[in-house]
Short mmCIF file of C-alpha atoms in Angstrom, two decimals:
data_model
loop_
_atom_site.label_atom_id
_atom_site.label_comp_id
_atom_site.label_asym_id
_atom_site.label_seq_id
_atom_site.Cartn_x
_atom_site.Cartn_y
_atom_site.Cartn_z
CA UNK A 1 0.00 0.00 0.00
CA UNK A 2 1.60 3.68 -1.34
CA UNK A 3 1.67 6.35 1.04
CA UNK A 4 -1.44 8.31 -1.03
CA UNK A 5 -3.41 4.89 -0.70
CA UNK A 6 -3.21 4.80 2.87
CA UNK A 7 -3.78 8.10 3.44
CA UNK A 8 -7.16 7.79 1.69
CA UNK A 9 -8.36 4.75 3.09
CA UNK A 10 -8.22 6.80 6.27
CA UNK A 11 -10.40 9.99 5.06
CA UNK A 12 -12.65 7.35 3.73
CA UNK A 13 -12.52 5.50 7.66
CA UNK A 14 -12.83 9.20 8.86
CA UNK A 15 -15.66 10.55 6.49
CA UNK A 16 -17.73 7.21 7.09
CA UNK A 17 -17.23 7.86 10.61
CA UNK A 18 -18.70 11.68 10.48
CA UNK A 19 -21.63 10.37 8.03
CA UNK A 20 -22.39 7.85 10.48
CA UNK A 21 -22.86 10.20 13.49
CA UNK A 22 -26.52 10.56 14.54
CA UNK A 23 -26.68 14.43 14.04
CA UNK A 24 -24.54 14.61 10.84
CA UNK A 25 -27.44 11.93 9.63
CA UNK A 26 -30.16 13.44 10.74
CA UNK A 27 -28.99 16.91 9.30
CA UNK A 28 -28.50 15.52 5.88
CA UNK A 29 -31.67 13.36 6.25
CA UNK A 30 -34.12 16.59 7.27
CA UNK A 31 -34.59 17.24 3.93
CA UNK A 32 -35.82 14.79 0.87
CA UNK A 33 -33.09 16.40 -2.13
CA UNK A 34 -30.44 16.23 0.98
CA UNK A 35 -30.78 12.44 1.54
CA UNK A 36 -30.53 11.60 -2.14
CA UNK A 37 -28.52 14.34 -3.57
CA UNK A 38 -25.55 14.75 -0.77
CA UNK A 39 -25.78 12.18 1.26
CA UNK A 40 -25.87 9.29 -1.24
CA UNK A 41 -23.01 10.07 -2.88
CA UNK A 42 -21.06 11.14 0.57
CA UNK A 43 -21.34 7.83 1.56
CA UNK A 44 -20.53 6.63 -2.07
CA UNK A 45 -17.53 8.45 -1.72
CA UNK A 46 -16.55 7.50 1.53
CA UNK A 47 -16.48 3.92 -0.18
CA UNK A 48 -14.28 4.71 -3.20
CA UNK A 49 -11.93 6.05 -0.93
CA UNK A 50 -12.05 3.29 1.48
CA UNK A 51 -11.19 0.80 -1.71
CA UNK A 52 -7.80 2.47 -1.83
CA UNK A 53 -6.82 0.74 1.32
CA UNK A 54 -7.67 -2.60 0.43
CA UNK A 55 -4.31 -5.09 -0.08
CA UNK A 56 -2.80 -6.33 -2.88
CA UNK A 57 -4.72 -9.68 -2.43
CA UNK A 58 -7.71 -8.47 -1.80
CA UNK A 59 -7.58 -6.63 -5.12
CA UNK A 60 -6.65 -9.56 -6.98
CA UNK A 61 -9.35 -11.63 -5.19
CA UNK A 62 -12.02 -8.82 -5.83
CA UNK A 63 -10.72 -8.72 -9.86
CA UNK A 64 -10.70 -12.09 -10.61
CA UNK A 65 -14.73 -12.14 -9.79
CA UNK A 66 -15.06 -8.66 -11.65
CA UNK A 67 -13.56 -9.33 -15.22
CA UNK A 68 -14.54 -5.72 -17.06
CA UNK A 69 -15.18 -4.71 -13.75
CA UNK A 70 -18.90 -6.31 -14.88
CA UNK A 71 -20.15 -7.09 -11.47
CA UNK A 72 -18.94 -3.79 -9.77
CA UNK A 73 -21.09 -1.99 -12.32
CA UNK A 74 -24.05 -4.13 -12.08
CA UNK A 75 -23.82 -3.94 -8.04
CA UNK A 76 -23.81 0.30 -8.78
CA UNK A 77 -26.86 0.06 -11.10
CA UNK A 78 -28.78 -2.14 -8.79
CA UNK A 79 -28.25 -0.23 -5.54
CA UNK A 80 -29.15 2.92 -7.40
CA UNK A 81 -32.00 1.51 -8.61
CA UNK A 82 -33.20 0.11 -5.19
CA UNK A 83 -32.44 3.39 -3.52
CA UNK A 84 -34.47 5.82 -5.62
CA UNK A 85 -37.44 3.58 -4.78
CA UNK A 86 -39.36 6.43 -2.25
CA UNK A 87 -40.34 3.85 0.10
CA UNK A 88 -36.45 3.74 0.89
CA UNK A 89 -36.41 7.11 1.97
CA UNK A 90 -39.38 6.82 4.78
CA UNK A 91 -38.53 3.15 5.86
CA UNK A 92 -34.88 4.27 6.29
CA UNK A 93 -35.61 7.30 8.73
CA UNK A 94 -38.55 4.77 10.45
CA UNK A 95 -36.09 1.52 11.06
CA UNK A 96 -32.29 1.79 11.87
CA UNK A 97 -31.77 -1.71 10.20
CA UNK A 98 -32.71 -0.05 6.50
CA UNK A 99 -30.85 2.69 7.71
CA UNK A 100 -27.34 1.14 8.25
CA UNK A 101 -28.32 -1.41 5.27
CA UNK A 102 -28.88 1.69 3.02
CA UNK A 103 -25.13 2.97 4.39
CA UNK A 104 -23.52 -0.28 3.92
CA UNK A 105 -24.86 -0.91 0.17
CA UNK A 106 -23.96 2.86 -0.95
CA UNK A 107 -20.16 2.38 0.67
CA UNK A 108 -20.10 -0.60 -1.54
CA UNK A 109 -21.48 0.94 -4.30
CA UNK A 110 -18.99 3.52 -4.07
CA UNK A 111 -16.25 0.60 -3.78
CA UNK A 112 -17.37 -1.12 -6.82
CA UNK A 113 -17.33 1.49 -8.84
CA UNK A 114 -13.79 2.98 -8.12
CA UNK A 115 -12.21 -0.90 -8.62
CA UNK A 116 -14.19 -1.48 -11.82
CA UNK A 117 -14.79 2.25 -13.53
CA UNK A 118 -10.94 1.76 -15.50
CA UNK A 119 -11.48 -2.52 -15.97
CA UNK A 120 -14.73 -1.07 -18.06
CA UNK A 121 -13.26 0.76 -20.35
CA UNK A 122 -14.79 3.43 -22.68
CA UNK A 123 -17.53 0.86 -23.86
CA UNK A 124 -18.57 -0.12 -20.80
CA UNK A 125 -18.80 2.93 -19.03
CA UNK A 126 -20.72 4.30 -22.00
CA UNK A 127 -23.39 1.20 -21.37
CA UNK A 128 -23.70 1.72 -17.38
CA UNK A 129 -24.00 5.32 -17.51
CA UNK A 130 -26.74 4.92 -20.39
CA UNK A 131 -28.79 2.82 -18.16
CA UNK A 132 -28.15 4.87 -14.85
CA UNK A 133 -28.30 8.32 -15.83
CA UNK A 134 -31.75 8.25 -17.97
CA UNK A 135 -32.73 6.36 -14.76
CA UNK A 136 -32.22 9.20 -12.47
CA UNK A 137 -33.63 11.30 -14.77
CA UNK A 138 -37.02 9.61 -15.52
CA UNK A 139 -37.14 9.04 -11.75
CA UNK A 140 -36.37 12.74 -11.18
CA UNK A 141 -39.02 13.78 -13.51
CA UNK A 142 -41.66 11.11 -11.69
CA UNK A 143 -40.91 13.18 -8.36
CA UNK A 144 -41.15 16.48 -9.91
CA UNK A 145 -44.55 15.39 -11.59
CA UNK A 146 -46.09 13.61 -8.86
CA UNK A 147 -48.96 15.57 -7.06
CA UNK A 148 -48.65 13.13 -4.37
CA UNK A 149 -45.94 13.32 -1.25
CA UNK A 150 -44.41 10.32 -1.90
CA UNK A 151 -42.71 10.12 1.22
CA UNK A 152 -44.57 10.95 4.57
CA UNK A 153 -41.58 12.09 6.14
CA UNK A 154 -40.89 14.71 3.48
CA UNK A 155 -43.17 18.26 1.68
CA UNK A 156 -44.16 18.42 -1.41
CA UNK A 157 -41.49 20.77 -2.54
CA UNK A 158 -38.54 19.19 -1.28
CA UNK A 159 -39.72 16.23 -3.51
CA UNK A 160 -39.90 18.77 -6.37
CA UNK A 161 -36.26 19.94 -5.89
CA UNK A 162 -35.32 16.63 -5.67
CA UNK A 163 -36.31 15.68 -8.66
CA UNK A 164 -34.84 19.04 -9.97
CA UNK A 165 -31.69 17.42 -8.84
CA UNK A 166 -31.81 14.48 -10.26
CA UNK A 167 -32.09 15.79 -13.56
CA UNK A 168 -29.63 17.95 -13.39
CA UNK A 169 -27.31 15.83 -11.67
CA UNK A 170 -27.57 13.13 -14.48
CA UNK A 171 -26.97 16.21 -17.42
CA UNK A 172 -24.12 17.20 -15.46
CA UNK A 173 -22.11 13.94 -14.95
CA UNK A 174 -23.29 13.22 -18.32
CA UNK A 175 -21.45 16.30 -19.77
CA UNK A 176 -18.39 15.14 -17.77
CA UNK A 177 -17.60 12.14 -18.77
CA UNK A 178 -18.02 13.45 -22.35
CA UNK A 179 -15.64 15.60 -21.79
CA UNK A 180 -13.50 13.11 -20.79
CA UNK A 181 -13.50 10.78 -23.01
CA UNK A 182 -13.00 14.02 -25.64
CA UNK A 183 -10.16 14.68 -24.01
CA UNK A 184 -9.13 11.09 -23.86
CA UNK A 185 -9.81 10.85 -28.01
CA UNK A 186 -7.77 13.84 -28.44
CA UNK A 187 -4.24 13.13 -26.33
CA UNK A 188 -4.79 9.22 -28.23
CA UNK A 189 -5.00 11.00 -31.31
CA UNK A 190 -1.84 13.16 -30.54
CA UNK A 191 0.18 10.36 -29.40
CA UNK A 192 -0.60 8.28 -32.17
CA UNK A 193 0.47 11.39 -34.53
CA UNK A 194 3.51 11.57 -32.75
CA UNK A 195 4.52 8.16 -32.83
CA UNK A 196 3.51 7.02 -36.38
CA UNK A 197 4.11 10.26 -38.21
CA UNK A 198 4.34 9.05 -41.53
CA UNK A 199 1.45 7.08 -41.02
CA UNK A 200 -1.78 8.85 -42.63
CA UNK A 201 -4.42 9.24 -40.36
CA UNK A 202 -7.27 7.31 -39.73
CA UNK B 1 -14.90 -15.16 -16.79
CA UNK B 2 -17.63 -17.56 -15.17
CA UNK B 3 -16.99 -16.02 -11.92
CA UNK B 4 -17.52 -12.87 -12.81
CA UNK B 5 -21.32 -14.37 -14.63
CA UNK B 6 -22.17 -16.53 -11.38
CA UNK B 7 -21.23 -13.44 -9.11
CA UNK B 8 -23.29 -11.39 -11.70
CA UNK B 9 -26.24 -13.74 -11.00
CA UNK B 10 -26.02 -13.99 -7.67
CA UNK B 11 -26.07 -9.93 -7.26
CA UNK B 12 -29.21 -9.88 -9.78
CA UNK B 13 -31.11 -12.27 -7.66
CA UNK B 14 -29.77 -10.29 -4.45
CA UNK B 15 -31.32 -7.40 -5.90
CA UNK B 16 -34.54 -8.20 -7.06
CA UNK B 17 -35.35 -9.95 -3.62
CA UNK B 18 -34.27 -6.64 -1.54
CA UNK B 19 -37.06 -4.55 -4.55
CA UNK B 20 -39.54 -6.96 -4.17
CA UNK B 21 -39.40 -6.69 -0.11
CA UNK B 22 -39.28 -3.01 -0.19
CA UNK B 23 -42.44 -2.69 -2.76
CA UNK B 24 -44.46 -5.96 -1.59
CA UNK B 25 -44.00 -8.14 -5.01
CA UNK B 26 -43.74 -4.49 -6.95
CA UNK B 27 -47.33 -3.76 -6.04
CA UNK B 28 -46.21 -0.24 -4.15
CA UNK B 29 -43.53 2.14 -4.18
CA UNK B 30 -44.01 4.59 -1.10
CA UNK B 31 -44.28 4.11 2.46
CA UNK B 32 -47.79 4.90 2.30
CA UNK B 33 -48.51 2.43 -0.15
CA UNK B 34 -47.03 -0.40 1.84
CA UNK B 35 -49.24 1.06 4.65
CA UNK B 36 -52.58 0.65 3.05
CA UNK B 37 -51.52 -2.99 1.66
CA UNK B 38 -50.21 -4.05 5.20
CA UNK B 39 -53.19 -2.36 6.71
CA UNK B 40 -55.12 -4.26 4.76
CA UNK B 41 -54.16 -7.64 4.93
CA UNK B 42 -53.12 -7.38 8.76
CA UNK B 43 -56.47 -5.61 10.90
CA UNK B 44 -54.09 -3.29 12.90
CA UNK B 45 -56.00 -3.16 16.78
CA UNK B 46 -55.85 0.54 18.19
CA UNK B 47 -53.85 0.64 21.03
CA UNK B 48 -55.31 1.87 24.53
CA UNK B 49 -54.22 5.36 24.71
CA UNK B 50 -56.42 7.64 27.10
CA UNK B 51 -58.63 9.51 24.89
CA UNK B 52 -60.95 13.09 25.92
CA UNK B 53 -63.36 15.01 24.24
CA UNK B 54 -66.57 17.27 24.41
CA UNK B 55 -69.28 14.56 24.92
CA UNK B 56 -66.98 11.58 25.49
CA UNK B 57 -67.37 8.99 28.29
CA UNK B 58 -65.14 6.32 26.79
CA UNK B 59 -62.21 6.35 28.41
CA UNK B 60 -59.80 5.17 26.19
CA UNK B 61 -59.39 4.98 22.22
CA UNK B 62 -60.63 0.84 22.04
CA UNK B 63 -63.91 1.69 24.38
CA UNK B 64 -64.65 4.84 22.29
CA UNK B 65 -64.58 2.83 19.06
CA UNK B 66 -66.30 -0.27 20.26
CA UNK B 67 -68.82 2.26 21.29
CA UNK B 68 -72.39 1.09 20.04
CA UNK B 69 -71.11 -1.35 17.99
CA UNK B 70 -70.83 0.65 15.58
CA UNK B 71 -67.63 0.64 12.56
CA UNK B 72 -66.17 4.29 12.51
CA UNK B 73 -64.53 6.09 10.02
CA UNK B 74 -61.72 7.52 11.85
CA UNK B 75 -59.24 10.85 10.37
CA UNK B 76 -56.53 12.58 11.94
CA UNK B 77 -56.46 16.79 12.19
CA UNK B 78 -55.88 19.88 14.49
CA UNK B 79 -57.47 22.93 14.60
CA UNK B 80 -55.11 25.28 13.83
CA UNK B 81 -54.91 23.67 10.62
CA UNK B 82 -55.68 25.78 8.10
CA UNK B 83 -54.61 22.98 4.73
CA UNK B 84 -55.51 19.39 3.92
CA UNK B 85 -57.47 19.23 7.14
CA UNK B 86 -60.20 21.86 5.68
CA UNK B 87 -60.77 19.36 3.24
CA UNK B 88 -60.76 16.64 5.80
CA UNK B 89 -63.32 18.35 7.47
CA UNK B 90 -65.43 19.29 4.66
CA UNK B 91 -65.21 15.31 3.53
CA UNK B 92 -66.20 14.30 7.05
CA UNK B 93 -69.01 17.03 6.54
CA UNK B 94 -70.27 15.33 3.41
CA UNK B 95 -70.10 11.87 4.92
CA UNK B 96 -71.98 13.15 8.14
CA UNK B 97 -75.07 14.54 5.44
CA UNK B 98 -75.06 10.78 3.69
CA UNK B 99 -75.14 9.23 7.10
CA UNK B 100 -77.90 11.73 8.33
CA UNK B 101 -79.78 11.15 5.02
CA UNK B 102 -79.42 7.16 5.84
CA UNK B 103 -80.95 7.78 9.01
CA UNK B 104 -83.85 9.98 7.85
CA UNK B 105 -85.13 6.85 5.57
CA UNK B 106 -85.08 4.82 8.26
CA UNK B 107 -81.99 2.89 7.78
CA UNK B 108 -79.13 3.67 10.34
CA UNK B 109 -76.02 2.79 8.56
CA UNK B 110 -73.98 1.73 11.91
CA UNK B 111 -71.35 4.17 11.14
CA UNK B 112 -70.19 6.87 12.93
CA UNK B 113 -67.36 9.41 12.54
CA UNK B 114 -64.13 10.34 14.79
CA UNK B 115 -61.51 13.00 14.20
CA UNK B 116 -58.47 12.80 16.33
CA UNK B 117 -56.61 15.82 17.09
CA UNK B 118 -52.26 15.41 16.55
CA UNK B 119 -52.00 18.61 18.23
CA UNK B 120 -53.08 17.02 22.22
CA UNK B 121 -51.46 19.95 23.89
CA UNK B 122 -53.11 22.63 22.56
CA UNK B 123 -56.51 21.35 21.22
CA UNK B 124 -58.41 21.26 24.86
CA UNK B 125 -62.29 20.25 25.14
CA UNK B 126 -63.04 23.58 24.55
CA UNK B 127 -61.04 23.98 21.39
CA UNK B 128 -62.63 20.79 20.14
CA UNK B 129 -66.17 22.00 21.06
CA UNK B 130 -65.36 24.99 19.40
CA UNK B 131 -63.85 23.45 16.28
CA UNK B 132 -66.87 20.59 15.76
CA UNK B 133 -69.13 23.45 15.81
CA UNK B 134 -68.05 25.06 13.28
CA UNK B 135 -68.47 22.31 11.39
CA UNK B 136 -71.26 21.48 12.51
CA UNK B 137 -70.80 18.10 14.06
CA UNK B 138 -73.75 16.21 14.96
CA UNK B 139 -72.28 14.48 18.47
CA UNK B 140 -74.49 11.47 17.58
CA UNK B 141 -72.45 10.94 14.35
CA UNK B 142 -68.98 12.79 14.46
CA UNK B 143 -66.81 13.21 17.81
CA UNK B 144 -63.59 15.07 17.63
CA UNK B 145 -61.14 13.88 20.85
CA UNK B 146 -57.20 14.35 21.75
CA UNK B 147 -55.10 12.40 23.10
CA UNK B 148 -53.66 14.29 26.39
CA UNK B 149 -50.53 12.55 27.14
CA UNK B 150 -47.86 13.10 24.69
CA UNK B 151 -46.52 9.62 25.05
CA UNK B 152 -49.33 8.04 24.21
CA UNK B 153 -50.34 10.13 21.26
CA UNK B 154 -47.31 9.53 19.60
CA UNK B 155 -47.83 5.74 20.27
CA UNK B 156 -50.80 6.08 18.64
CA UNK B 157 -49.60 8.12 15.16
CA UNK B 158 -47.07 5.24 15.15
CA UNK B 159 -48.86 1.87 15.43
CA UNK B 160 -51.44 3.78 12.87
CA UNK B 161 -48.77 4.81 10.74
CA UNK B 162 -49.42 8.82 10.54
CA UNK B 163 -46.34 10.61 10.19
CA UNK B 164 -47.01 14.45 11.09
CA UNK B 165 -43.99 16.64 9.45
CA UNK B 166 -43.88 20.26 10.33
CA UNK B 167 -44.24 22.48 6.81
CA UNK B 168 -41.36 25.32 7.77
CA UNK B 169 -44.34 27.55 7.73
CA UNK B 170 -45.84 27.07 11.21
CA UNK B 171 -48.82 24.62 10.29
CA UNK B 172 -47.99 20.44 9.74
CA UNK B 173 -47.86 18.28 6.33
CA UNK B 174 -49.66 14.63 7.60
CA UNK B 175 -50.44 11.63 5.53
CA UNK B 176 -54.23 12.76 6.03
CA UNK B 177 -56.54 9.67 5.09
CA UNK B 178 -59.51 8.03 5.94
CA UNK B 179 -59.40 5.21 8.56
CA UNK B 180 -61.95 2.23 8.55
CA UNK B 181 -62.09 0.62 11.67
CA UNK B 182 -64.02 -2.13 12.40
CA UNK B 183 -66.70 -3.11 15.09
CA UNK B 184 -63.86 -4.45 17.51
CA UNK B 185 -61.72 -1.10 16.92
CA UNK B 186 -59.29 -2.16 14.56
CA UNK B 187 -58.20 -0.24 11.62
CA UNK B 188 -58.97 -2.46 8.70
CA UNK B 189 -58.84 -0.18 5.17
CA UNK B 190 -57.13 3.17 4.88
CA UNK B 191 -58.92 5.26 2.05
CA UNK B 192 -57.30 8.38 0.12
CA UNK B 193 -59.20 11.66 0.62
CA UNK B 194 -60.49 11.34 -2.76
CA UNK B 195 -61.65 7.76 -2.00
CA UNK B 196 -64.47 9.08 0.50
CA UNK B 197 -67.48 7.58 -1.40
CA UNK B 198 -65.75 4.38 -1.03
CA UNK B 199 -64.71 4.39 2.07
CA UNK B 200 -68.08 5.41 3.13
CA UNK B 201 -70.08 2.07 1.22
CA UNK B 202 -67.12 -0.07 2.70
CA UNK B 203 -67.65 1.10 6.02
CA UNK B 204 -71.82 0.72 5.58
CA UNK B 205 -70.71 -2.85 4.30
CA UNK B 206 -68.89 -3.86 6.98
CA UNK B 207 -71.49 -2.64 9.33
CA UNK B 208 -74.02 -4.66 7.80
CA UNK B 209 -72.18 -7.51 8.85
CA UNK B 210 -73.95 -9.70 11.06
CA UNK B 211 -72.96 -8.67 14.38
CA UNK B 212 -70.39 -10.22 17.23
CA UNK B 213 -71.74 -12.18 19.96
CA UNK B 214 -72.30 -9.56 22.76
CA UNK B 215 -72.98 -6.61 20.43
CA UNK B 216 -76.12 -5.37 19.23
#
């Protein structure tokens, strides 16, 4: 384990800590768009940083289950999917055992993803963001359209941002990791240029 | 390769079975959903919490619905509410004139009204007596009764399932519904607001019920 590595793995043991603390939670939990919006990926996060200080072994272990870092993906999608369900929301304020289930899966989530986001590749990634981001979105919309509270713990309008959130949320990582792969395309493109010169190209 | 498919599997099955427990076989997706489906496939008794109103001599909750023998229709409000539970009371209004007009032909549906107040410390007797009659509250039909002790009235929001959220204006968002209970006081059916015509012929249903040893 590199010096960075460790030092990560602790914030992540220190940020789980302060997310676990009952009056950090219940802060972030007051409010509907708060849950969802900060606290998810705080916790998510706290995960991906906690993944740095996992050994050597442990890596190899996790990667020889996660070939195109597949099942890390799949394990984001569903737990994302499960935790945009509203019922989540209310059931998870009403009974500590969703509560620290709803903790524990979002930690791994956040895990998963950091071991298998580079395994994926560009293809991948392009496949498990097309599946998760419209699905925050069309979610999103549903809570900005609903009439209905659809959590009794939380108002009307807090819903409504929410779903605001959501949408924009999805745009914006959406925009990013176009971006990124631009960028990616580009500095492939000028290495290839520089290293084949005479090479016409493609 | 196949471990990464079996482990894919396995986390595919692990997630379907944690959605269908949260939304009962995908038949509901809030809390209130699962409420109403729980509700109604498990009678939910109404716990014994101390209960006081204008013209009330049941003592507790139970007694006051096993009252007469009679199935109530059963919503929760305060008086200084001045949102969903105008409605509430202009529903209960509406079901009070179809259970008056079943009484005037000479068929008393067995179903009576109560409105519980989630404010306890501030709605008094008087406030009650003050609210019901402004609606006009026929005591025969409608009572409107707090529950004094704190304790106990959040007891009672719980087992019921009423979550009461303050709005960040002053006045309180609830769940506001109508609650069937039966002739032995428990809730059997919670109706949406807009569901009052049904909840009113279930309730005259269920009172038409032959009646329980003991009851008339």
């Amino acid at each position: 384990m590199t010096v960075t590595a460790r030092h990560q793995a602790l914030a992540g043991v220190v940020g789980l800590a302060l997310l676990c603390l009952p009056w950090v939670r219940h802060a972030l939990e007051a409010s509907m768009w708060r849950h969802m919006i900060v606290q998810f990926p705080l916790l998510m996060g706290a995960g991906a940083l906690l993944a740095a200080g996992l050994p050597a072994r442990a890596r190899t272990a996790v990667a020889r289950c996660n070939a195109q870092g597949i099942c890390g993906l799949l394990l984001v999608v569903l737990v994302l999917a499960v935790g945009m369900v509203p019922r989540v929301l209310d059931l998870a304020l009403l009974r500590p055992e969703v509560e620290w289930a709803k903790l524990a899966a979002l930690v791994a989530a956040g895990a998963a993803l950091r071991l298998s986001w580079r395994p994926a590749g560009l293809v991948l990634q392009f496949f498990f963001l097309g599946n998760v981001l419209p699905m925050m979105a069309v979610v999103g919309s549903l809570y900005i359209e609903s009439p209905l509270r659809l959590c009794n713990a939380y108002l009307l309008d807090d819903q409504a941002r929410l779903g605001e959130w959501l949408i924009g949320t999805a745009a914006g990582v959406a925009a990013l990791w176009l971006a990124w792969v631009a960028w990616v395309m580009v500095r492939r493109e000028a290495r290839a240029q520089l290293g084949a010169p005479s090479r016409a190209p493609r | 390769m196949w471990r990464t498919a079996i482990v894919s599997v396995l986390l595919l099955l692990c997630g379907y079975s944690a959605a269908a427990w949260l939304t009962r076989d995908f038949q509901v997706w809030t809390d209130e959903g699962a409420r109403r489906h729980d509700v109604a496939l498990h009678p939910v008794p109404a716990p014994a919490v101390a209960v006081q109103g204008p013209g009330v001599t049941a003592a507790t909750l139970p007694a006051l619905l096993a009252e007469g023998g009679d199935v109530h229709i059963v919503d929760f409000f305060y008086t200084r509410c001045l949102t969903v539970c105008r409605t509430l009371g202009g529903s209960f209004q509406q079901l009070q004139a179809a259970l008056q007009a079943d009484a005037a032909a000479g068929q008393p549906s067995g179903v009576r009204l109560v409105s519980i107040s989630v404010d306890g410390a501030h709605d008094d007797p008087a406030a009650l007596t003050a609210y019901a009659g402004g609606l006009h509250a026929q005591p025969a039909l409608w009572q409107f009764v707090r529950v004094p002790d704190a304790a106990q009235q959040q007891a009672l929001l719980r087992r019921l399932g009423v979550v009461v959220v303050p709005d960040g204006r002053g006045d309180f968002e609830h769940n506001a519904a109508l609650l069937v209970f039966d002739r032995h006081g428990r809730m059997v059916r919670v109706f949406d607001l807009a569901e009052q015509q049904l909840a009113l012929n279930y309730a005259r249903h269920l009172a038409r019920q032959p009646a329980p040893e003991g009851l008339s």
